[in-house]
XYZ file of C-alpha atoms in Angstrom:
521
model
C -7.606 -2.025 24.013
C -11.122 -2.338 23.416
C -14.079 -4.321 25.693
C -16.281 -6.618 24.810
C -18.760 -4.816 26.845
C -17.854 -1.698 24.440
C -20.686 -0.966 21.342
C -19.496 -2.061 18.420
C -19.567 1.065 16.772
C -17.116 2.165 18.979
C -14.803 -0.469 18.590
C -14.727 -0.072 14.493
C -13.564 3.390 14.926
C -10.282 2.580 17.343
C -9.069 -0.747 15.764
C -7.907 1.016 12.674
C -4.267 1.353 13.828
C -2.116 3.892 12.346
C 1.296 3.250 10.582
C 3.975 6.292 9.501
C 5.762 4.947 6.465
C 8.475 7.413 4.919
C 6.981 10.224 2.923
C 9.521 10.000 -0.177
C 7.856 6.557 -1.070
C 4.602 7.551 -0.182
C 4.733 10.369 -3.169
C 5.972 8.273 -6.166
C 3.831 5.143 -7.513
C 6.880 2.425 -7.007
C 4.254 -0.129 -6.638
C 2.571 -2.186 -9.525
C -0.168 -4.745 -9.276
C 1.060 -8.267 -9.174
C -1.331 -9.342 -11.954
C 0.942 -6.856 -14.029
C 1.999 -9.312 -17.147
C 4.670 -6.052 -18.430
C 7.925 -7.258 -19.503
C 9.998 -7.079 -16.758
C 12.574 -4.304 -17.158
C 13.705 -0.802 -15.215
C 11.078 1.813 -14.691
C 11.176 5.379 -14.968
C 8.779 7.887 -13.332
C 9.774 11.256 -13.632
C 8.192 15.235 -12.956
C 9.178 18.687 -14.025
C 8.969 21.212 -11.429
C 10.517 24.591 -10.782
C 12.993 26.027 -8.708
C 12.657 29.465 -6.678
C 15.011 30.934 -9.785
C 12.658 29.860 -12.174
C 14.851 27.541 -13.817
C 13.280 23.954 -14.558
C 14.213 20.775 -13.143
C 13.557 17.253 -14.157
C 12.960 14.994 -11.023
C 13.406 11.063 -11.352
C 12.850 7.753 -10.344
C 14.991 4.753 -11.441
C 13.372 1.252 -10.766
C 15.250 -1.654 -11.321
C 13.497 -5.220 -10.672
C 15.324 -8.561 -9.577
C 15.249 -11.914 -10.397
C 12.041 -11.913 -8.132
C 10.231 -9.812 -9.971
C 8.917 -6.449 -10.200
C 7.586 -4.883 -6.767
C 3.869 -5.366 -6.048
C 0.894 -4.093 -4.163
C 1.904 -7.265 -2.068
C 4.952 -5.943 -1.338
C 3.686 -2.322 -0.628
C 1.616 -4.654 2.148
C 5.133 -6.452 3.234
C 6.825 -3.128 3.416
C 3.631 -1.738 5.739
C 4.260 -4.283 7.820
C 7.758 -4.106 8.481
C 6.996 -0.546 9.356
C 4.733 -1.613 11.940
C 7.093 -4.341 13.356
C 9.928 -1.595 13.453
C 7.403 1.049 15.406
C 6.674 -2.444 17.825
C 10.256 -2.865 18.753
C 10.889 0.545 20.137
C 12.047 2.796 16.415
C 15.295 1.064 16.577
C 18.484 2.406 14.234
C 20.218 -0.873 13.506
C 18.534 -4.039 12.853
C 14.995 -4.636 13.629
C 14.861 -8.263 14.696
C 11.370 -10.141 13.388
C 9.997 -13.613 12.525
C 8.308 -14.760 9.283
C 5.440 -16.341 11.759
C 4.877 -13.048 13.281
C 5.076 -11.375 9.897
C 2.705 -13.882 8.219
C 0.354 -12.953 11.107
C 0.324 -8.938 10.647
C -0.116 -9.543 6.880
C -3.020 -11.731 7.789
C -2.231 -15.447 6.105
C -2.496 -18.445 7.088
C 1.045 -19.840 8.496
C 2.476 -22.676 5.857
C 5.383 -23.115 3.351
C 3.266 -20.870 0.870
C 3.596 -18.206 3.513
C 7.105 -18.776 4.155
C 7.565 -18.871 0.200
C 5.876 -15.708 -0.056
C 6.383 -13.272 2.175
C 10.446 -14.211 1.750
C 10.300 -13.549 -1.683
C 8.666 -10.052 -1.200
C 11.527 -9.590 1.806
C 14.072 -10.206 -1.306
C 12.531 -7.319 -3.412
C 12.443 -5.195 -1.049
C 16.161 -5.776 -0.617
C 17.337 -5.989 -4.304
C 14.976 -3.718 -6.070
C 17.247 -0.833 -6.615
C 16.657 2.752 -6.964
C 18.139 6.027 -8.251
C 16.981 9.064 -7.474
C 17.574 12.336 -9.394
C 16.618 15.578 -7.865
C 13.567 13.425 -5.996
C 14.815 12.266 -2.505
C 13.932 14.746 0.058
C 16.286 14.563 3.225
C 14.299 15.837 6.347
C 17.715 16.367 8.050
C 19.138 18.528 5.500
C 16.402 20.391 4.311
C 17.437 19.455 0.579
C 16.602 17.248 -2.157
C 19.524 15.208 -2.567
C 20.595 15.476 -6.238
C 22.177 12.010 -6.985
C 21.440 9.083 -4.887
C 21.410 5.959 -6.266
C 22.173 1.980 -5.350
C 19.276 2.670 -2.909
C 17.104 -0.283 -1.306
C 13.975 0.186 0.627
C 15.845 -2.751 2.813
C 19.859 -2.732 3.120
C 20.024 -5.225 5.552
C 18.298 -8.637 5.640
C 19.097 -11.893 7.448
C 16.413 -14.902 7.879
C 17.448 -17.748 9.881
C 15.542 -21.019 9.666
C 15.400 -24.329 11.700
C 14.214 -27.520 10.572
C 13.079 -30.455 12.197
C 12.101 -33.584 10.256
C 11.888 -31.638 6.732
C 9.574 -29.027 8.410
C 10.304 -25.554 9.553
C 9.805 -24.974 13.223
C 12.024 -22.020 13.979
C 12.743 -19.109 11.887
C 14.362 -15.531 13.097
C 15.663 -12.716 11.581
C 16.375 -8.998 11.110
C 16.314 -6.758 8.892
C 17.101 -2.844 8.493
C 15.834 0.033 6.743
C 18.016 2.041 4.212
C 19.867 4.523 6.290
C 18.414 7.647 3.975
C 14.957 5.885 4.815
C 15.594 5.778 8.720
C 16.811 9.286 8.907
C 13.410 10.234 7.438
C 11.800 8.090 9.931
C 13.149 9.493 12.559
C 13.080 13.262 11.427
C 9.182 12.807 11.259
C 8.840 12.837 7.223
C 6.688 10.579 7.107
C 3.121 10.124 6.074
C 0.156 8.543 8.451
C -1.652 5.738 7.034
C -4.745 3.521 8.504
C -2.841 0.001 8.268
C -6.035 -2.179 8.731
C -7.894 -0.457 6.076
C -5.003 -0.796 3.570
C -5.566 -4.717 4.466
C -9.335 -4.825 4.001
C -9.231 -3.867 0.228
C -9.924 -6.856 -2.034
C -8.786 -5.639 -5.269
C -5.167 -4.111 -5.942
C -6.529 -1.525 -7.849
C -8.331 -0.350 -4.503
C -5.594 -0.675 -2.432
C -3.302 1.740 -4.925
C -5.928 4.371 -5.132
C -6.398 4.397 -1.834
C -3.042 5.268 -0.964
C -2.412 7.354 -3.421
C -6.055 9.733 -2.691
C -5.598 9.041 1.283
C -2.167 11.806 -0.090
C -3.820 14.076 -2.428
C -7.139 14.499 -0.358
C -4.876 15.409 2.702
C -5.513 19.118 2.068
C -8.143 19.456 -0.274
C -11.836 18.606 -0.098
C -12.379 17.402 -3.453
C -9.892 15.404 -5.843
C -10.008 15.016 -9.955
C -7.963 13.748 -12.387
C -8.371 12.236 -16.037
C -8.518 8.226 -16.447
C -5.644 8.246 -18.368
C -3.462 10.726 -16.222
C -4.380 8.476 -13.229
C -3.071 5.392 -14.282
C 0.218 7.189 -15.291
C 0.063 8.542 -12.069
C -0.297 4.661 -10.513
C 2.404 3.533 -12.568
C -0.454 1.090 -14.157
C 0.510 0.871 -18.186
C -0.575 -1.568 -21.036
C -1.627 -1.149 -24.104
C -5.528 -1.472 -23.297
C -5.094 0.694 -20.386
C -3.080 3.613 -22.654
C -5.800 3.434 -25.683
C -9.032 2.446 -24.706
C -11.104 3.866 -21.912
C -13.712 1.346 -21.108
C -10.756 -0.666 -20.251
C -9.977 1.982 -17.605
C -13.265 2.545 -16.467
C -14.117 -1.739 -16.388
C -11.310 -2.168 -13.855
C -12.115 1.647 -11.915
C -15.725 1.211 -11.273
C -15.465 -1.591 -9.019
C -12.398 -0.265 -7.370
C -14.245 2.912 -6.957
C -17.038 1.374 -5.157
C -14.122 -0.220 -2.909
C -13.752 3.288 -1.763
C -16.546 4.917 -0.977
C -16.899 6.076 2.926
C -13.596 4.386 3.638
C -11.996 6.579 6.210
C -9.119 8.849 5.782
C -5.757 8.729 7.899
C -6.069 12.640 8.843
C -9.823 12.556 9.487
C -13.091 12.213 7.374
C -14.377 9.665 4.768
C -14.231 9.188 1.158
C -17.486 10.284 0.366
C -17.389 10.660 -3.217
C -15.749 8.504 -5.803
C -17.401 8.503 -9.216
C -16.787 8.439 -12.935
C -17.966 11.301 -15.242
C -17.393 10.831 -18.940
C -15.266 14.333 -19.956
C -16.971 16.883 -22.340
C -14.973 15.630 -25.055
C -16.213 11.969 -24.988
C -12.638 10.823 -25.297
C -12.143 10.048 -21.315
C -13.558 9.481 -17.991
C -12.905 11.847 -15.201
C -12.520 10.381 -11.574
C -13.810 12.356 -8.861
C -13.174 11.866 -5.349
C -14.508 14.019 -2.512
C -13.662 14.146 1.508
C -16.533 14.592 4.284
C -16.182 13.492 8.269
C -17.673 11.115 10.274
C -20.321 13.215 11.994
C -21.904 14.284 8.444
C -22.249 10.680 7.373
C -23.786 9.248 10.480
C -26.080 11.710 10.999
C -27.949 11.053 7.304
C -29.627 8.184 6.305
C -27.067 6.264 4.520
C -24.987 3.636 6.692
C -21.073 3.794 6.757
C -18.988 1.286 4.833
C -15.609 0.677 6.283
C -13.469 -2.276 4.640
C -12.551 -4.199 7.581
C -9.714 -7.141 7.325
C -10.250 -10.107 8.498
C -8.351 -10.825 11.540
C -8.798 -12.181 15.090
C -7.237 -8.867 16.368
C -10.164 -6.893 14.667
C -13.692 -7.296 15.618
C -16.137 -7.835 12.716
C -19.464 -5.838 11.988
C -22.170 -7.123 9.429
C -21.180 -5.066 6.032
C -24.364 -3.089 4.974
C -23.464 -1.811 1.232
C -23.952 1.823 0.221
C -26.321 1.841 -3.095
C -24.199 4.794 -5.418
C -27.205 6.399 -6.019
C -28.440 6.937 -2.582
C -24.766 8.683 -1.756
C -24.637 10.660 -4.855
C -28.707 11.948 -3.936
C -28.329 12.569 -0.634
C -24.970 14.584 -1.302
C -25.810 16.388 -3.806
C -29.789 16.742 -4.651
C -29.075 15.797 -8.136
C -28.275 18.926 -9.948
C -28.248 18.942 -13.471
C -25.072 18.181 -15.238
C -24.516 21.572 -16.707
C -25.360 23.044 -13.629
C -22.476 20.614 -11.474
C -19.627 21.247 -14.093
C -20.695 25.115 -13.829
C -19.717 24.351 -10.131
C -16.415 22.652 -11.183
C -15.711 25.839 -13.761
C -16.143 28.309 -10.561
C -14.222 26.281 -8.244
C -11.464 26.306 -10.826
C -11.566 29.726 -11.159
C -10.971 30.207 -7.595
C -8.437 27.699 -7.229
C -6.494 29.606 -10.367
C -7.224 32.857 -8.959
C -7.294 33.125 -4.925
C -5.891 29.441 -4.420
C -9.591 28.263 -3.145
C -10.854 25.246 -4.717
C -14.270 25.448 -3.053
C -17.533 27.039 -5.038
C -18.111 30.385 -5.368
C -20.801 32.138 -2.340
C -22.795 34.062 -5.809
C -25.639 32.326 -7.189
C -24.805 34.523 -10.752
C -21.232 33.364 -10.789
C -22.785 29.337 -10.901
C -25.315 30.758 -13.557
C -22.867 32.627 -15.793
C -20.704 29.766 -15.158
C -23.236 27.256 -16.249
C -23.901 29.196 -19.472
C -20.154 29.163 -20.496
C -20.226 25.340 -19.818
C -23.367 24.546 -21.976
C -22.268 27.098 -24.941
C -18.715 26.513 -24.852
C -17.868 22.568 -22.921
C -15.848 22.398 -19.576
C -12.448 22.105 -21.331
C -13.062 25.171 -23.131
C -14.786 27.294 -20.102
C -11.810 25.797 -18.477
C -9.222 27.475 -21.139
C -11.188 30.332 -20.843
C -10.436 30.385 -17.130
C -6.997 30.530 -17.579
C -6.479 32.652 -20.519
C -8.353 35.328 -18.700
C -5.770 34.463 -15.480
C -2.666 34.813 -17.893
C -3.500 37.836 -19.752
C -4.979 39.748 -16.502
C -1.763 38.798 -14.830
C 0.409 40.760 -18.114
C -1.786 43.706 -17.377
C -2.064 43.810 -13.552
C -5.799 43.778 -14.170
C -6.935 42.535 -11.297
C -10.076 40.709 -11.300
C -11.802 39.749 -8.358
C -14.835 37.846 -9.168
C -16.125 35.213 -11.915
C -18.048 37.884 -13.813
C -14.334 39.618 -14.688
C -13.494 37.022 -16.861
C -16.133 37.872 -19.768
C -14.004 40.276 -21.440
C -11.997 37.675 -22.217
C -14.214 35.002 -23.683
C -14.090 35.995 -27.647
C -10.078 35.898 -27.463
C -9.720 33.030 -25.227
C -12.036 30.930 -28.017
C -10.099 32.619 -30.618
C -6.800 30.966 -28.925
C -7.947 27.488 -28.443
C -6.607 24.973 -30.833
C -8.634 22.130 -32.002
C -6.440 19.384 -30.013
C -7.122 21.958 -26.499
C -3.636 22.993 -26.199
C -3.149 26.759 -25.324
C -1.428 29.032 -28.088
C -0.706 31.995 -25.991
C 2.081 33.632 -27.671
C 2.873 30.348 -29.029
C 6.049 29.808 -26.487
C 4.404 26.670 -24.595
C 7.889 26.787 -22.644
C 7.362 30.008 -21.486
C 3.796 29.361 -20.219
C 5.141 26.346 -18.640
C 7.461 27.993 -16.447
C 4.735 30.575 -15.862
C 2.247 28.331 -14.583
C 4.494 27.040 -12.469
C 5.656 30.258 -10.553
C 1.717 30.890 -10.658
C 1.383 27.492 -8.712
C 4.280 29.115 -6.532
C 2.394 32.235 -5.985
C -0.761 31.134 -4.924
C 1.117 29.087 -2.212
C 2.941 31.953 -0.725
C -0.462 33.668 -0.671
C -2.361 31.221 1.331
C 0.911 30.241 3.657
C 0.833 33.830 4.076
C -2.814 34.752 5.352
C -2.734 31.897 6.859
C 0.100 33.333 9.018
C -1.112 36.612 9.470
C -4.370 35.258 10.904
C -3.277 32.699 13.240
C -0.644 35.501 14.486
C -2.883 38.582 14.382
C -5.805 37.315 16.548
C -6.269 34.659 19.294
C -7.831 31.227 18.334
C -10.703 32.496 20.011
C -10.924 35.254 17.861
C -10.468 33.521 14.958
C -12.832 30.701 15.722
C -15.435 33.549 16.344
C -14.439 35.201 12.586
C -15.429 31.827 10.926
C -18.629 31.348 12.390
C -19.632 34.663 11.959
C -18.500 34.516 8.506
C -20.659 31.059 8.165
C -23.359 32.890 9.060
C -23.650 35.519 6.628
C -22.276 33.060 3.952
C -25.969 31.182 5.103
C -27.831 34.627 4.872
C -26.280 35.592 1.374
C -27.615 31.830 -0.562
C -29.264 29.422 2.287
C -30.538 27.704 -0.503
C -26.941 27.209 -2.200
C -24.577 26.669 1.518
C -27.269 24.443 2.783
C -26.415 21.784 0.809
C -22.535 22.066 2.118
C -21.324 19.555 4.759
C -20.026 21.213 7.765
C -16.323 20.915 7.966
C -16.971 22.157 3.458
C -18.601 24.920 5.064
C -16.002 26.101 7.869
C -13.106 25.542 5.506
C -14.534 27.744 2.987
C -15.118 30.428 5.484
C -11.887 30.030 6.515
C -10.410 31.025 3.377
C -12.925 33.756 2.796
C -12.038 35.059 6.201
C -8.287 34.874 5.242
C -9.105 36.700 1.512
C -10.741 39.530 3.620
C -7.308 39.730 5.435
C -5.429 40.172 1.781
C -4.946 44.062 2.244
C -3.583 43.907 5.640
C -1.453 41.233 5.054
C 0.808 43.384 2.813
C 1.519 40.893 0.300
C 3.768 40.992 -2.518
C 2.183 41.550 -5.738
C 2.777 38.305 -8.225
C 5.205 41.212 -10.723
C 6.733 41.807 -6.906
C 6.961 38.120 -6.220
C 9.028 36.941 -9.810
C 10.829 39.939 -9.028
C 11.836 38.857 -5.824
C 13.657 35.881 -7.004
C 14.889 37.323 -9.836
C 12.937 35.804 -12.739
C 13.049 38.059 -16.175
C 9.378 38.439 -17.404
């Protein structure tokens, strides 16, 4: 608990109270905005992913509304709340008792029969929306993904008791309990942190689901980017205007977008970057979201923004609002915009490549990169990219830098079909299911250095490895590692430290790897 006598800058940091709500929800956009005006009727969300025997699986999520209506970012709130109440009274496994006053209060409105009305219609989606999950329900306990499960509510249990004296309410109790599958997750620790308070300080509802859903994807990666379009499907947000015309997207992203810059991050840092860049083929916007840490942003000129609710359990601090333009030039310099996507087209090539999505350490690899990108457009260099990765990978070529990838430009063009879809060999199934045991690969590769260095050498050591590879990553291009945030920095010596560590690691070869699990080439 904090002191008045405390700065205030101190106090900011430690009111933002952490929550751990089950991971399974966490992953799949079950939440629409309550402005929706779609026809009310069962969702589906579904993925394709692959098993370890290369066969494909379809994963899926069957939403079925109620009476009450489709579930909203006010219920994600409701929902948030309930998992703080049940972390308040002690993790219990059967009912968690709770009030509506009390609830009203964590949700932060103002106690009255539109309260009451409100938060116990929410309470009744959460207990009659119902769910069926196909291959997409994770259980902790079992290790498996349960293949059928279905009459599932987030609440299976739900009992509100109310008093009334003189036509007004002036006692109300209740309980209610989680779905067992739910509170087995719970309990086994698959679950997902989340800053409560700043979930509650976001005004729009378009903030508050891209918050949660990049607070997930930027867990383990510095930078974030995805397609307009591709986003919303990922929110579950639909609608005609939405599917067809992009300045619809971008009119309701940009001022979500400036919602969540230098918001902090459950597992550490800030959302230092979230912009829109129109995509080379002028049919889209690209988001782009990118992850620094405290320490970077106070030490430069540009004051932190942190949505804070408002609440008598939080104390308040005079908003001071970030101009974009001052956060994009004191991140970045301003580089040119051939010269940024040539950045992009690198750090794509390492993520295809060595599983790094961080920027190449050779000034020639940005330039050569930057010339494909101004000849050719980032979609193509892009395709390029990954032609070269697919046909190397046939050969057992093995190319380890940018520069290898120039013997396949000519073909790679030669390949690309007008509406950018790949027509390697023209079995799109095939490369499908090869992607995704690439995907596969590159995982065991980096779980696998990762485990060779952390048992091979001390921390010491390995702290010491890092710095010393900082510093010659700071001899090689000043000029270029300068510009990189600290924790950008270590992380990327990290991995460079870990590539170095490839030979000794003995690790299977990606022919090796199919082979292992049986896949026919």
């Amino acid at each position: 608990m904090t002191t008045e006598t405390e700065p205030q800058e101190t106090r900011d940091v430690q009111v933002l109270e952490k929550i751990r709500p089950e991971l399974n929800l966490e992953k799949w956009s079950i939440w629409q905005p309550s402005s929706s005006r779609r026809e009310l009727k069962t969702r589906i969300l579904q993925r394709e992913f692959y098993l370890q025997d290369g066969n494909k699986i379809t994963a899926k999520v069957k939403i079925a509304p109620t009476t009450e209506g489709a579930l909203t970012t006010e219920d994600q709130k409701t929902y948030y709340a309930l998992v703080r109440q049940w972390e308040e009274q002690g993790r219990p496994n059967t009912g968690t008792p709770f009030s509506l006053r009390r609830l009203a209060k964590i949700l932060r409105k103002r106690w009255g029969n539109d309260a009451i009305e409100t938060i116990t219609k929410s309470l009744s989606r959460l207990r009659g929306t119902l769910f069926t999950w196909e291959n997409s329900f994770f259980d902790k306990s079992s290790g498996e993904t349960i293949e059928f499960l279905d009459t599932f509510n987030i609440i299976s249990e739900l009992k509100i008791i109310r008093r009334k004296k003189d036509g007004a309410v002036n006692k109300e109790m209740g309980y209610f309990k989680f779905n067992n599958f739910i509170l087995k997750n719970l309990f086994a620790n698959y679950t997902k942190p989340l800053l409560f308070d700043v979930v509650f300080g976001f005004r729009s509802e378009i903030a508050q689901l891209l918050y949660t859903h990049i607070d997930l994807m930027l867990c383990d990666k510095m930078v974030y980017e995805r397609r307009s379009k591709e986003l919303f499907e990922d929110l579950g947000i639909t609608g005609t205007s939405y599917d067809q015309k992009r300045s619809k997207r971008k009119q309701v992203l940009e001022p979500a977008l400036a919602e969540l810059r230098n918001v902090p991050l459950s597992k550490g840092g800030l959302i230092v970057m979230a912009m829109l860049e129109e995509t080379k083929d002028k049919k889209d916007y690209k988001v782009i979201f990118g992850k620094g840490n405290y320490q970077s942003q106070s030490s430069s000129d540009t004051p932190v923004t942190v949505p804070m609710p408002e609440s008598d359990l939080v104390p308040q601090k005079k908003k001071v609002e970030t101009p974009v333009q001052t956060r994009a030039q004191t991140q970045f310099k301003q580089p040119t915009l051939n010269e940024k996507q040539g950045e992009v087209l690198v750090s794509h090539f390492n993520e295809i490549f060595f599983n790094l999505g961080i920027l190449s350490s050779q000034p020639r690899h940005i330039e050569l990169a930057t010339e494909l990108v101004a000849k050719y457009g980032l979609e193509l260099a892009k395709f390029i990219v990954e032609f070269a990765y697919q046909e190397a990978s046939r050969t057992n070529f093995q190319i380890a830098t940018f520069g290898g990838i120039a013997q396949y430009i000519d073909r790679a063009v030669a390949a690309y079909s007008p509406d950018s879809k790949p027509k390697v060999d023209g079995d799109e199934e095939r490369l499908t299911r090869l992607r995704g045991l690439e995907l596969d690969y590159r995982e065991y590769c980096e779980i696998e250095l990762d485990r060779y260095l952390t048992t091979a050498y001390a921390p010491l050591e390995v702290q010491a490895m890092i710095e010393e590879k900082k510093r010659k990553l700071l001899k090689q291009d000043r000029k270029q590692f300068s510009r990189w945030q600290d924790d950008v920095l270590t992380a990327f010596a990290r991995q460079q430290v870990q590539k170095d560590m490839a030979q000794a690691a003995s690790l299977l070869t990606f022919e090796e790897f199919c082979s292992k699990r049986e896949v026919v080439q």
